[in-house]
Structures are given as structure tokens and as C-alpha cells.
PDB file of C-alpha atoms in Angstrom:
ATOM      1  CA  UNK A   1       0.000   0.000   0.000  1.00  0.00           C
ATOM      2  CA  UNK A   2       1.584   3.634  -0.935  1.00  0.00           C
ATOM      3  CA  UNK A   3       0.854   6.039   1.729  1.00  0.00           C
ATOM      4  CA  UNK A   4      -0.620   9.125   1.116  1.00  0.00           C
ATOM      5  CA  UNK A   5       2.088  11.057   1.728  1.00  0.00           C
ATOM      6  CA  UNK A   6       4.348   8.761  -1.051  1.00  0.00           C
ATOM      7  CA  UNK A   7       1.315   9.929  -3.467  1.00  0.00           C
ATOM      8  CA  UNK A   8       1.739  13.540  -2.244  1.00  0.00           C
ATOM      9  CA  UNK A   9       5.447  13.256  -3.118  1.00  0.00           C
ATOM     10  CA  UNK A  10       4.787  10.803  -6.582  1.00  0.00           C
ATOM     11  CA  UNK A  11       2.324  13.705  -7.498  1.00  0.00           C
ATOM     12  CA  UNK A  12       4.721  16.694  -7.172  1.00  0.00           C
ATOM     13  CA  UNK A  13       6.993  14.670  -8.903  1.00  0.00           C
ATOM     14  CA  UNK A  14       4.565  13.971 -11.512  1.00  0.00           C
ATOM     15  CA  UNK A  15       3.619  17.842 -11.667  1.00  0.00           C
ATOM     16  CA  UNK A  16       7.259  18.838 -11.779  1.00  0.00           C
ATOM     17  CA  UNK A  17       7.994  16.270 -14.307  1.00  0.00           C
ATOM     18  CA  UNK A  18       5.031  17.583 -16.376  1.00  0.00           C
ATOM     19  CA  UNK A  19       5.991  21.000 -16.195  1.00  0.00           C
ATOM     20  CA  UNK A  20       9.773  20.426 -17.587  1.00  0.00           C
ATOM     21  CA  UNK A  21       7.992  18.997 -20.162  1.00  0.00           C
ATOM     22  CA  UNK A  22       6.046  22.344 -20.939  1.00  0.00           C
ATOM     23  CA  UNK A  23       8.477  24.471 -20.576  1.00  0.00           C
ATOM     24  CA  UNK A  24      10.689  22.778 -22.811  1.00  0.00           C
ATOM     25  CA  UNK A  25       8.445  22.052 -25.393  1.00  0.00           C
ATOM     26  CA  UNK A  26       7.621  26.023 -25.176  1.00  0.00           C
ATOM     27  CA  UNK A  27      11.422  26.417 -25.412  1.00  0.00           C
ATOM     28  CA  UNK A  28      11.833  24.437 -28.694  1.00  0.00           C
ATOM     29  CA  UNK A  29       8.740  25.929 -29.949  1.00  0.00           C
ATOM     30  CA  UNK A  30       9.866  29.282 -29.163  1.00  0.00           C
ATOM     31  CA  UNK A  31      13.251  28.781 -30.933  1.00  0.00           C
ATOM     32  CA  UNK A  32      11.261  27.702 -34.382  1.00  0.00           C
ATOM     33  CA  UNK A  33       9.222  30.053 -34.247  1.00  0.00           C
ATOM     34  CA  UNK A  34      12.648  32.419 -33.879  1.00  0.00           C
ATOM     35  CA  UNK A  35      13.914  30.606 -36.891  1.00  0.00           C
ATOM     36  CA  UNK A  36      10.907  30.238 -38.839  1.00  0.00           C
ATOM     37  CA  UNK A  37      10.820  34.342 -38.441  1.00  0.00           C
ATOM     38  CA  UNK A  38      14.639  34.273 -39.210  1.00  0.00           C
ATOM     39  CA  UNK A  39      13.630  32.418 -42.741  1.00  0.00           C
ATOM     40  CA  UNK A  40      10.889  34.800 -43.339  1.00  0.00           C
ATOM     41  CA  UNK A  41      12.832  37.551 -42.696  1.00  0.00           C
ATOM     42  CA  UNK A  42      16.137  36.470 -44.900  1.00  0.00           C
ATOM     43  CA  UNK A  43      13.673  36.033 -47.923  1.00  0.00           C
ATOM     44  CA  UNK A  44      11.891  39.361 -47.553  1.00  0.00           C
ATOM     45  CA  UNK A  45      15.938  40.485 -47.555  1.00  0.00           C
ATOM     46  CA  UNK A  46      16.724  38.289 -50.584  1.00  0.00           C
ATOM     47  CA  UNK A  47      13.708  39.650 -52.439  1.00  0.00           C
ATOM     48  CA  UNK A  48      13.924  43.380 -51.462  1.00  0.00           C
ATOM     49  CA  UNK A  49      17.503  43.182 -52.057  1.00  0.00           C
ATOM     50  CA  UNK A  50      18.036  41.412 -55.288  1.00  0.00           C
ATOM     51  CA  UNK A  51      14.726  42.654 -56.741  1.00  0.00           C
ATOM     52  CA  UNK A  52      13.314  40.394 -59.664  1.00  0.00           C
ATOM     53  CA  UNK A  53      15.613  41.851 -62.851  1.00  0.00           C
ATOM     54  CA  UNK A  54      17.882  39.311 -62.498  1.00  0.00           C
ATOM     55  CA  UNK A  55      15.899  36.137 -63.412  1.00  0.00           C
ATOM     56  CA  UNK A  56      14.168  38.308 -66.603  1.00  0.00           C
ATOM     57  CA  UNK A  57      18.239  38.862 -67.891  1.00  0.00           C
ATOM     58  CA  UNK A  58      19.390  35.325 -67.074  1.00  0.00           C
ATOM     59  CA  UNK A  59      18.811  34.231 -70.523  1.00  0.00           C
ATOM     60  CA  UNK A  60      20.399  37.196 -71.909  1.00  0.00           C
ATOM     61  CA  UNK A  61      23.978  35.412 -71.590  1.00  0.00           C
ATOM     62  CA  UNK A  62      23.813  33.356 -68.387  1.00  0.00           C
ATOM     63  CA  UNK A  63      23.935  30.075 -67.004  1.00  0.00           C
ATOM     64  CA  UNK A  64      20.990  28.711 -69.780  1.00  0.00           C
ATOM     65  CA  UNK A  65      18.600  29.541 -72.382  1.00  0.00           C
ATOM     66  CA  UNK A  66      15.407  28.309 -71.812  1.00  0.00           C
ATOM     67  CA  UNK A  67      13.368  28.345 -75.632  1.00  0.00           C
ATOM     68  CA  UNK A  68       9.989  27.559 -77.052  1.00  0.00           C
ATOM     69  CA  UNK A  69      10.151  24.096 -76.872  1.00  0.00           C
ATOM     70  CA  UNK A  70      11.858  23.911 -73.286  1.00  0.00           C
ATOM     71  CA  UNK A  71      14.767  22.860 -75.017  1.00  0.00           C
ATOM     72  CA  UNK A  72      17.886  23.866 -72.847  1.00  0.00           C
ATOM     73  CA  UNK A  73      21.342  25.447 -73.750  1.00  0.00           C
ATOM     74  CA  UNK A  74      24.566  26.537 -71.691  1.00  0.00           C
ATOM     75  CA  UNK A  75      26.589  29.399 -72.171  1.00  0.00           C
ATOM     76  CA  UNK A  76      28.895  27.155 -74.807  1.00  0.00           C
ATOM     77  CA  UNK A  77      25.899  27.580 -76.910  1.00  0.00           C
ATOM     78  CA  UNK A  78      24.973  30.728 -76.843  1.00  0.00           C
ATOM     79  CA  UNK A  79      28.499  31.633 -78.129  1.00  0.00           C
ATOM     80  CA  UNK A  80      29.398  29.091 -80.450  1.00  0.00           C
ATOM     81  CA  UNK A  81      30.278  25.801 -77.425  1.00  0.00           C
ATOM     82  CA  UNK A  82      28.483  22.767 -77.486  1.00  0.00           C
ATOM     83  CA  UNK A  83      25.724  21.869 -75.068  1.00  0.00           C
ATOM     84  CA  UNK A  84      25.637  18.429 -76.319  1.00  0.00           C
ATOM     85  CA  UNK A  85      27.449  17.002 -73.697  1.00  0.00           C
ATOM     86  CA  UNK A  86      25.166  17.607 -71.091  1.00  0.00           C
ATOM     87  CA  UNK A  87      23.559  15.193 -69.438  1.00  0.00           C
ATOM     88  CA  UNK A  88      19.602  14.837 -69.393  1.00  0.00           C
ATOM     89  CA  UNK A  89      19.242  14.775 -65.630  1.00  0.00           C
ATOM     90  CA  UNK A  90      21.552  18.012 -65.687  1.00  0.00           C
ATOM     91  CA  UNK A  91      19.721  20.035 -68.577  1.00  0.00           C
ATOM     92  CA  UNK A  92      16.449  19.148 -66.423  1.00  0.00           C
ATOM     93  CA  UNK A  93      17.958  19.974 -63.095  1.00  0.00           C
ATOM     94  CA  UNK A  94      19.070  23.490 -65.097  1.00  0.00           C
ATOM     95  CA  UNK A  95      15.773  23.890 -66.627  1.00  0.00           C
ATOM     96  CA  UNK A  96      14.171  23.749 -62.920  1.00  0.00           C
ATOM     97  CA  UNK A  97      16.360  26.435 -61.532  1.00  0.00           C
ATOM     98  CA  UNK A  98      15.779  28.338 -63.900  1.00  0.00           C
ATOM     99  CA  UNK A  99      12.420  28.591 -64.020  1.00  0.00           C
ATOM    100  CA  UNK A 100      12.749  28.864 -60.070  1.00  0.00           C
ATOM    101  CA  UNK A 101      14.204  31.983 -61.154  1.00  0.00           C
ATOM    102  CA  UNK A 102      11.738  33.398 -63.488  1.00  0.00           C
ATOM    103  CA  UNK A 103       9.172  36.185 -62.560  1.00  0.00           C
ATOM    104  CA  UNK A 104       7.042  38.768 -64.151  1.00  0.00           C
ATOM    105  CA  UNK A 105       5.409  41.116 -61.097  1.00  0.00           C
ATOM    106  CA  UNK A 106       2.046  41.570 -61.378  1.00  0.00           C
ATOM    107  CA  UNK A 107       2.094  45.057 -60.009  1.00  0.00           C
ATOM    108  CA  UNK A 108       4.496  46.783 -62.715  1.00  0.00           C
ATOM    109  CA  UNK A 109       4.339  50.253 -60.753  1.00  0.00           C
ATOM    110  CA  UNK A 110       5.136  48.972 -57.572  1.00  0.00           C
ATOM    111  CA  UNK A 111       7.957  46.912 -58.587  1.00  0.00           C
ATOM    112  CA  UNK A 112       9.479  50.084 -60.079  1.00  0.00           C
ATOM    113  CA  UNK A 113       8.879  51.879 -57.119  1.00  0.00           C
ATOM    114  CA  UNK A 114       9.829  49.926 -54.215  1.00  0.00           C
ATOM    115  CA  UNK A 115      11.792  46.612 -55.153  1.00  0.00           C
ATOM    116  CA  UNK A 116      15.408  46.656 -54.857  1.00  0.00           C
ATOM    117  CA  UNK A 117      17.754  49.180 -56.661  1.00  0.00           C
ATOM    118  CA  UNK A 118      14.738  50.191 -58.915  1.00  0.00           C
ATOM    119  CA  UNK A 119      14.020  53.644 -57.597  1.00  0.00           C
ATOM    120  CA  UNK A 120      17.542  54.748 -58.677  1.00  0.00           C
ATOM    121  CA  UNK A 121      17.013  52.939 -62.105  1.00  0.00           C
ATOM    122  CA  UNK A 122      13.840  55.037 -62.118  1.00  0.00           C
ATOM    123  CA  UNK A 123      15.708  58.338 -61.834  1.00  0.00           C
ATOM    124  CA  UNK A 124      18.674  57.067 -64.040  1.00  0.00           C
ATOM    125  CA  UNK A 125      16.227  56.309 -67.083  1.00  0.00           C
ATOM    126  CA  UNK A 126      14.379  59.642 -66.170  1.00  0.00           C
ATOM    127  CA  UNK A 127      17.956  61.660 -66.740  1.00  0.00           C
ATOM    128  CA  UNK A 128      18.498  60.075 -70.131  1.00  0.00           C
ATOM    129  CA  UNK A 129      15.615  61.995 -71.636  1.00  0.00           C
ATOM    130  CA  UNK A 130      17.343  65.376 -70.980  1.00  0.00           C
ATOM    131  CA  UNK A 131      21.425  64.340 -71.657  1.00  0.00           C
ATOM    132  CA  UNK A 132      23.315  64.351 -74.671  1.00  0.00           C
ATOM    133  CA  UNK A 133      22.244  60.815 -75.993  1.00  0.00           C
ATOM    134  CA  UNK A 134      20.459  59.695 -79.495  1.00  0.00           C
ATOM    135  CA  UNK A 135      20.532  56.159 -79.841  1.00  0.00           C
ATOM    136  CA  UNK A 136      20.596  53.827 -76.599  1.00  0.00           C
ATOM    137  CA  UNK A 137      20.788  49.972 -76.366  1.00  0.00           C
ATOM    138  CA  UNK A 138      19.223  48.225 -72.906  1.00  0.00           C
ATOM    139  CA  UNK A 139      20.549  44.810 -72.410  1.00  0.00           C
ATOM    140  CA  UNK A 140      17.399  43.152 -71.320  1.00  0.00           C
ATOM    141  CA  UNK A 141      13.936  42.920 -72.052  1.00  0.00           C
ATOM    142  CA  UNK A 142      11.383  41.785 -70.019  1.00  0.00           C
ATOM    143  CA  UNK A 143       7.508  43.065 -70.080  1.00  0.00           C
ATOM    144  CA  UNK A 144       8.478  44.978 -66.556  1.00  0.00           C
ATOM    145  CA  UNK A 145      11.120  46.832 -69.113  1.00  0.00           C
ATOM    146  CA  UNK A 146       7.914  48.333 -71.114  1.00  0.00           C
ATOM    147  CA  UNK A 147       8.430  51.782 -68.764  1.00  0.00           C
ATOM    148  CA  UNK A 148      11.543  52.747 -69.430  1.00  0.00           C
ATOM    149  CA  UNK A 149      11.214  54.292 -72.889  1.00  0.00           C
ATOM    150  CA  UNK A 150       8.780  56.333 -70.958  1.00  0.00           C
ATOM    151  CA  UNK A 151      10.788  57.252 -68.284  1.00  0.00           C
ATOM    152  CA  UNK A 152      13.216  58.570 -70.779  1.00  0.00           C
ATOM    153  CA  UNK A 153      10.366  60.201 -71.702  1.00  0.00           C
ATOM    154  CA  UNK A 154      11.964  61.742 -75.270  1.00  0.00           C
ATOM    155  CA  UNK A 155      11.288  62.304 -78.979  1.00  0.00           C
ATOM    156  CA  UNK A 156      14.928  62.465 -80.059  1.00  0.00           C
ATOM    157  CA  UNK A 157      16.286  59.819 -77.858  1.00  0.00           C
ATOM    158  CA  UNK A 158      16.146  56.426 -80.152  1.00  0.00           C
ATOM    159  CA  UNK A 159      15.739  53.593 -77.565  1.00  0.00           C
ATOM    160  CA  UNK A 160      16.795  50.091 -78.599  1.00  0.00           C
ATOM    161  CA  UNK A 161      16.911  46.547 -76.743  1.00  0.00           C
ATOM    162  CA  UNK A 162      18.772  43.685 -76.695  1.00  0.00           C
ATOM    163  CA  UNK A 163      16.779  39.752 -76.038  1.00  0.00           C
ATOM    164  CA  UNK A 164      16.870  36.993 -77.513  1.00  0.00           C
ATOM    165  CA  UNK A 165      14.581  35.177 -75.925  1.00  0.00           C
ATOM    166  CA  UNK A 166      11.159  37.519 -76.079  1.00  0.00           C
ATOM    167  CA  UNK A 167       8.520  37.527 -73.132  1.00  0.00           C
ATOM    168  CA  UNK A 168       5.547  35.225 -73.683  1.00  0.00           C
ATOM    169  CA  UNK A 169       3.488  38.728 -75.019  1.00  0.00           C
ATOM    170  CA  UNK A 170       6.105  40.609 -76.899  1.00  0.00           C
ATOM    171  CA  UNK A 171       3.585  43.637 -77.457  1.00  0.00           C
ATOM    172  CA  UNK A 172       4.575  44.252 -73.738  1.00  0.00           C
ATOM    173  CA  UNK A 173       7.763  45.397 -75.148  1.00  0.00           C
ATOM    174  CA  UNK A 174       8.138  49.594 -75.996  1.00  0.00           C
ATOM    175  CA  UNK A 175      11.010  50.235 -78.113  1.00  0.00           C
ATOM    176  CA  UNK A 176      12.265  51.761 -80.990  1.00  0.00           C
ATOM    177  CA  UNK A 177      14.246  48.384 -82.008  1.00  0.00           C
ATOM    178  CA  UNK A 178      15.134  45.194 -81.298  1.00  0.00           C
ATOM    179  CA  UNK A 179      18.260  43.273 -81.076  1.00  0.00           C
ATOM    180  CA  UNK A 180      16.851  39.559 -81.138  1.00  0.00           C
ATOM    181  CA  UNK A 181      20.589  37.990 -79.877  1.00  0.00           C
ATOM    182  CA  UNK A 182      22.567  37.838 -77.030  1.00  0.00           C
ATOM    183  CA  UNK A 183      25.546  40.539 -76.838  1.00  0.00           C
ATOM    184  CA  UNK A 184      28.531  38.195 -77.811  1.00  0.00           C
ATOM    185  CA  UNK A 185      26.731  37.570 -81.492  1.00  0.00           C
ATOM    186  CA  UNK A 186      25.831  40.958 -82.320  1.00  0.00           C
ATOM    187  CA  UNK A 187      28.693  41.301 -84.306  1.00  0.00           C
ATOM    188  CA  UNK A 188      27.521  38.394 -86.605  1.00  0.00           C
ATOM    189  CA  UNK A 189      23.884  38.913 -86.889  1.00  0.00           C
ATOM    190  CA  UNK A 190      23.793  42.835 -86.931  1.00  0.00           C
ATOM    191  CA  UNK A 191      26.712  43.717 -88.959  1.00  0.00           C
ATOM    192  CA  UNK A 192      25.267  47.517 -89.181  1.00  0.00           C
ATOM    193  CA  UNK A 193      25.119  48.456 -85.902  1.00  0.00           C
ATOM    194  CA  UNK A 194      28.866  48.570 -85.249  1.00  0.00           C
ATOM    195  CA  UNK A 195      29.692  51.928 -83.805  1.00  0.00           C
ATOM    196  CA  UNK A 196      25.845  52.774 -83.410  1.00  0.00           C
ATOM    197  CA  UNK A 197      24.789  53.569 -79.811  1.00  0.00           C
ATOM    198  CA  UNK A 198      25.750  56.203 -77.721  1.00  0.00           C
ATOM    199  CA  UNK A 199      25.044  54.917 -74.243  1.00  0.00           C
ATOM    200  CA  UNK A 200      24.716  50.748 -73.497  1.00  0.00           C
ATOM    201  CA  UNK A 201      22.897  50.102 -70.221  1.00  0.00           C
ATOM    202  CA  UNK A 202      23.685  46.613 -68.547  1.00  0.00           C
ATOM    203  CA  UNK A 203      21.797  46.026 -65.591  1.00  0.00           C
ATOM    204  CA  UNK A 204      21.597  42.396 -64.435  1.00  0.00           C
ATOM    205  CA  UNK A 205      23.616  40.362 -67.266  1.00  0.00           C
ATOM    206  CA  UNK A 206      27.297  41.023 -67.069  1.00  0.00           C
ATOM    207  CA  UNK A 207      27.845  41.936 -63.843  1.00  0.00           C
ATOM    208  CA  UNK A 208      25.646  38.943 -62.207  1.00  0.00           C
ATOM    209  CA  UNK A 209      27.654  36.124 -60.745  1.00  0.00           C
ATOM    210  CA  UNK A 210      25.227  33.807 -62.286  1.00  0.00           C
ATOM    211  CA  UNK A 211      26.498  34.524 -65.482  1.00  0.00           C
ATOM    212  CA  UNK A 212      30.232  35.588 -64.831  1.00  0.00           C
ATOM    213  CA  UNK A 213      30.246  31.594 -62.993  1.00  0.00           C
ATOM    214  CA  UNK A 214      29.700  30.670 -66.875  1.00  0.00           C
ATOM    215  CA  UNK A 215      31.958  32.840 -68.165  1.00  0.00           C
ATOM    216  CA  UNK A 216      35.555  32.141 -68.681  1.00  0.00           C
ATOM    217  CA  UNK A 217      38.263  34.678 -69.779  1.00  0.00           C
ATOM    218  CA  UNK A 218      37.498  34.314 -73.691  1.00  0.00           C
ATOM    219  CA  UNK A 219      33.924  34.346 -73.243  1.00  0.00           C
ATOM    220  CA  UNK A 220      34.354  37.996 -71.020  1.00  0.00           C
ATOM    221  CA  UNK A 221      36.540  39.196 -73.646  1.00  0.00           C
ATOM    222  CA  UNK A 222      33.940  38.582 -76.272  1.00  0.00           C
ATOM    223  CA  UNK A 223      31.654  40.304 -74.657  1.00  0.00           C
ATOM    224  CA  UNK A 224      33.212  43.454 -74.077  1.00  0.00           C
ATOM    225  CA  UNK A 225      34.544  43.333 -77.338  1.00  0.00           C
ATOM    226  CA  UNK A 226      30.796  43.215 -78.180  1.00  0.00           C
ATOM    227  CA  UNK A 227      30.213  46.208 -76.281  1.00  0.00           C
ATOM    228  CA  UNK A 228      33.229  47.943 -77.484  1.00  0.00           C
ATOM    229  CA  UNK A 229      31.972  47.358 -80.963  1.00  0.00           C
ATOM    230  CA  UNK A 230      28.362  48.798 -80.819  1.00  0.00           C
ATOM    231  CA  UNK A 231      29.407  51.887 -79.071  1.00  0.00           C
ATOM    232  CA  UNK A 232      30.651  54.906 -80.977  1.00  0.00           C
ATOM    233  CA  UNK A 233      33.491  56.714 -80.069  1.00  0.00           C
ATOM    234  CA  UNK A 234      33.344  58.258 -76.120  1.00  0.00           C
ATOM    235  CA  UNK A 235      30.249  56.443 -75.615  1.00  0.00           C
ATOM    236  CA  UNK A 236      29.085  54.757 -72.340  1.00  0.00           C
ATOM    237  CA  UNK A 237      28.918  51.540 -70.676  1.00  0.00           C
ATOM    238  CA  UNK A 238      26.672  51.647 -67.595  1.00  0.00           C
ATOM    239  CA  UNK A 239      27.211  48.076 -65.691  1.00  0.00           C
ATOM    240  CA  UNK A 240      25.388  47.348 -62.579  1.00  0.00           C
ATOM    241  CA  UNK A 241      27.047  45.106 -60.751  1.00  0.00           C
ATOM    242  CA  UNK A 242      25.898  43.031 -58.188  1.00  0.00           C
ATOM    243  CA  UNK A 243      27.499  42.070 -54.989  1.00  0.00           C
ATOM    244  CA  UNK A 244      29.986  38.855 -55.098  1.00  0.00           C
ATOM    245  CA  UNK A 245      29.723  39.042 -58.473  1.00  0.00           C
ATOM    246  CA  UNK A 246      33.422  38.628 -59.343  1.00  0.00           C
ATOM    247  CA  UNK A 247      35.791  37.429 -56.395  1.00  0.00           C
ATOM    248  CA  UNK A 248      38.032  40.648 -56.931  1.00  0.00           C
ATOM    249  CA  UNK A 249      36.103  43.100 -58.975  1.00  0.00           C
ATOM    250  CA  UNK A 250      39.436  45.296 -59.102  1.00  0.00           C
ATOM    251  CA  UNK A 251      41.521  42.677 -60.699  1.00  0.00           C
ATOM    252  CA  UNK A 252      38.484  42.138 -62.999  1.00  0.00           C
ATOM    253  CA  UNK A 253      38.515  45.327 -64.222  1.00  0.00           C
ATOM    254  CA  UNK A 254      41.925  46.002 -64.866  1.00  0.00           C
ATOM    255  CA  UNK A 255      42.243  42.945 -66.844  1.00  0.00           C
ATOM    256  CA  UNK A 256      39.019  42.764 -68.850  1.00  0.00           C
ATOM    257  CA  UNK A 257      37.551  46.355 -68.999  1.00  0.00           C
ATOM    258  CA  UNK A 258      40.083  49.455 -68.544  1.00  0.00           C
ATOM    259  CA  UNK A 259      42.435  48.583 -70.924  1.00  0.00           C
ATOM    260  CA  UNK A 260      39.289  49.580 -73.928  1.00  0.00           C
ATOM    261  CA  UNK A 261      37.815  51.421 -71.172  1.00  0.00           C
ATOM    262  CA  UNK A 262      38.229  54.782 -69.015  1.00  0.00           C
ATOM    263  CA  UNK A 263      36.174  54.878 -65.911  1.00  0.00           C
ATOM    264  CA  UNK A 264      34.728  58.190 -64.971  1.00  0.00           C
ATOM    265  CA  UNK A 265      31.376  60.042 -63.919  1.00  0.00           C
ATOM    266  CA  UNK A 266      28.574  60.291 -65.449  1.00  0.00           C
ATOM    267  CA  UNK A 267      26.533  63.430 -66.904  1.00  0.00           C
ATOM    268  CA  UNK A 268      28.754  66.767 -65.451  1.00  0.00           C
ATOM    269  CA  UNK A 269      29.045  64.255 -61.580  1.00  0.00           C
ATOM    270  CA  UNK A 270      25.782  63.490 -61.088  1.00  0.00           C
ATOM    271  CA  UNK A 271      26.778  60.171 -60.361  1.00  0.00           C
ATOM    272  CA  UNK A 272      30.254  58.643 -59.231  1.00  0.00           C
ATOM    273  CA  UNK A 273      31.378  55.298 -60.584  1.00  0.00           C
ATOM    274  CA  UNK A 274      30.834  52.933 -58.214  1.00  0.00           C
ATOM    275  CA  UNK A 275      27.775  54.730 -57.312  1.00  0.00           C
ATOM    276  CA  UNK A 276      26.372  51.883 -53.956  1.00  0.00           C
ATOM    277  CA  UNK A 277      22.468  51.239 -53.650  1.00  0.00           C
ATOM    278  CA  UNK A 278      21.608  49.142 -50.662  1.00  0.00           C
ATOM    279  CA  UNK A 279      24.357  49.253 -48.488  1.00  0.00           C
ATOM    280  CA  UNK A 280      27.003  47.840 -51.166  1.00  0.00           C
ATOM    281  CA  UNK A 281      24.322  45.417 -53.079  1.00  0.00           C
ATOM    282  CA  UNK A 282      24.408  47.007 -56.438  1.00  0.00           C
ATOM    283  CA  UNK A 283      27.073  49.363 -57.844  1.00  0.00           C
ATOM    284  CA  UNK A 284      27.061  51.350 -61.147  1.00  0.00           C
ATOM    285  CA  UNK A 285      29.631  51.885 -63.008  1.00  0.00           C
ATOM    286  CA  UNK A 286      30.197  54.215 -66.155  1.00  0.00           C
ATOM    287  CA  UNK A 287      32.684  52.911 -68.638  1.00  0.00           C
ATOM    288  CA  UNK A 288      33.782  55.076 -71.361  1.00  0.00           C
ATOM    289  CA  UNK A 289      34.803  53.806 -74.843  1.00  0.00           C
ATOM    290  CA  UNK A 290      38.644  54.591 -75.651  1.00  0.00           C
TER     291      UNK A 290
END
């Protein structure tokens, strides 16, 4: 027979033992909840940060192509390789993160108002319009792209882009021509526009580690040749440039870009090179042809 006092004690124990229980479980709760919030929080960074403009430009020369019949090709393809080799399982696994990567915002406005460095690319296009330019080429085209010929918001200014792989409504697109290739066959498929454009804007393709990871030196040189090419003389690179996109973007440029290019200001200082959005997450640079 247990006495009543040995239930007394049995029940304490039982209470005490139940309440270690609770307060642990409200412990390991507490600390997913902390890392559940953690998660949420690091993706509202991720997309706030790195805005959407980098999946739209990913086909423009980086890590695949992904075409109208879901067929898939590396960057060996797009300038002159051979994607051949690749494995099934790997073209599918590419084809996934891709399309992991691909988004059109609903709320055009808003993305161009809010989401990552695209308040300052709303001023920048909104200077063009009033600077010494007559011909411009915009890497990129997306359907999100359709406001920037009217930000520029000019009769004289002749705005071109460059995609070779169109949105799935291509009247989304506003330009005054298109460039249906990606930048490091220009030379071959649009013979006449060598020395053409006064001002190339490159936000999201060349200086996205996504694409520079497929890039090696050759394929770097023939793009800036590229770029070199459909400038005329004194005209301007502008290359964003994303964080971590090279591992020393110094050495990069020395090697690959200042010795055809001089770096300097653009438009009488109104912005440095280098200028930093986003506490060092996107830089823009202004490249002028030698």
C-alpha cells in the first residue's frame, strides 16, 4: 500500500515532471518560431535586395537559355560551345532552376517603385531623356522593361533593346528596335550596328555572378569586345554590378575592362562610378569607350 504522503510526493513529482515537459516544449517551440521568423525575414531580404531583374536577364547570356520548346542550352551555346554534352538529368535539373528563377510582377508600378535598386534605375532612365544621348541599347527585355522608354520620356532619344529570348506577349515590349541575340553575337547577326549607340545600359547580365560563374576569360573578352563594338566613339557603358559578383572586382577590371575602357562620372558628376544602392548590393559603373 503507498501512503498518502508517497502519493503527495509521486504527485509533485509527476507535476514537476510535467511541467519540464512544458516548458521545454515552449522552449523548442519558441526557438522555431525564432527561426521560422529568421527564414521569413532572410527572404523578404533576398527579395527586397536582389529585386526580380535578375531572373528576366538570365537568358540574356547566363547560365541557360530556356526556348519555345523547353529545349535547354549553356553558355557554350549561346556563343558558339556545345551543349551536347550535357547530361539529361543536368539540362532538367538546369531547366528547374531556372524557371525557379523566373518572374514577371504583377504590379508593374510597384515593382518600379519599391523593389530593390529600382528607384535609382527610375531616376537614371528619367535623366536620359534630358542628356546628350540619341541612340541607346538596354541589355534586357522583359515586359516589366515596357516603362523605361517612358521614363526617358523623349522624342529624339532612339531607344533600342537587346533579347533573344522575347517575353511570352512581346507587345509588352516599348522600343524603338530590337536586337533579337545575345551581346557576344551581335557582331555576326547585326553587322550595321557597329559603332551605333551612344550609351549601353547593362543592368543584371554582365555583372551577375550567375552569369560571370559561366563565363571564362574568352567568353568575357567577347563580350566586351561586343560592347566595345556597338558603341561609338566616347560612348558609355553603364554596368550594374551586383554584390559577389566577381571574387576581386578590381583585378576584374583592370584585366578585362580598362584597358578599352576609361572609368569616370557620369553626366557633369551626377553620379560617381561605383555609385552603392543598398548598403554595397548594387554598384554602377560608367565605362567610357577609348
Amino acid at each position: 500500500m503507498v501512503s498518502i504522503g508517497a502519493r503527495k510526493k509521486n504527485s509533485s513529482l509527476g507535476f514537476c515532471t510535467k511541467r519540464v515537459v512544458v516548458i521545454v516544449s515552449a522552449l523548442a517551440l519558441l526557438a522555431l518560431g525564432l527561426q521560422a521568423s529568421s527564414l521569413i525575414r532572410s527572404l523578404e531580404h533576398d527579395l527586397l535586395q536582389h529585386s526580380f531583374e535578375k531572373p528576366m536577364n538570365a537568358t540574356l547570356s547566363g547560365a541557360a537559355v530556356l526556348t519555345e520548346t523547353n529545349q535547354i542550352g549553356t553558355n557554350d551555346r549561346i556563343i558558339g560551345g556545345d551543349s551536347d554534352a550535357m547530361s539529361e538529368v543536368e539540362k532538367e535539373k538546369l531547366k528547374q532552376k531556372m524557371e525557379a528563377w523566373v518572374y514577371e510582377p504583377k504590379n508593374i508600378n510597384y515593382f518600379w517603385k519599391k523593389m530593390g535598386d529600382r528607384p535609382f534605375q527610375r531616376e537614371f532612365y528619367s535623366r536620359l531623356g534630358k542628356g546628350n544621348f540619341n541612340r541607346l541599347l538596354d541589355v534586357g527585355a522583359r515586359s516589366y522593361n515596357k516603362l523605361c522608354k517612358d521614363l526617358i520620356n523623349s522624342t529624339s532619344v532612339e531607344y533600342f533593346q537587346m533579347e533573344p529570348n522575347l517575353p511570352p506577349d512581346p507587345s509588352d515590349l516599348k522600343n524603338d528596335g530590337l536586337l533579337e541575340c545575345y551581346m557576344n553575337e551581335v557582331r555576326e547577326k547585326y553587322p550595321d550596328q557597329v559603332s551605333n549607340f551612344d550609351l549601353i545600359i547593362d543592368f543584371g547580365v554582365f555583372g551577375w555572378k550567375l552569369v560571370q560563374n559561366e563565363f571564362n576569360d574568352a567568353k568575357v573578352k567577347g563580350y566586351v569586345d561586343s560592347v566595345k563594338w556597338l558603341l561609338r566613339d566616347k560612348g558609355c557603358w553603364v554596368l550594374k554590378t551586383d554584390q559577389g559578383w566577381v571574387p576581386n572586382e578590381v583585378e576584374f577590371f583592370d584585366k578585362h575592362i580598362l584597358p578599352y575602357f576609361t572609368m569616370k562620372d557620369f553626366d557633369n558628376h551626377a553620379y560617381e562610378s561605383g555609385h552603392s544602392i543598398k548598403g554595397g548590393n548594387f554598384k554602377f559603373y560608367f565605362f567610357y569607350k577609348k
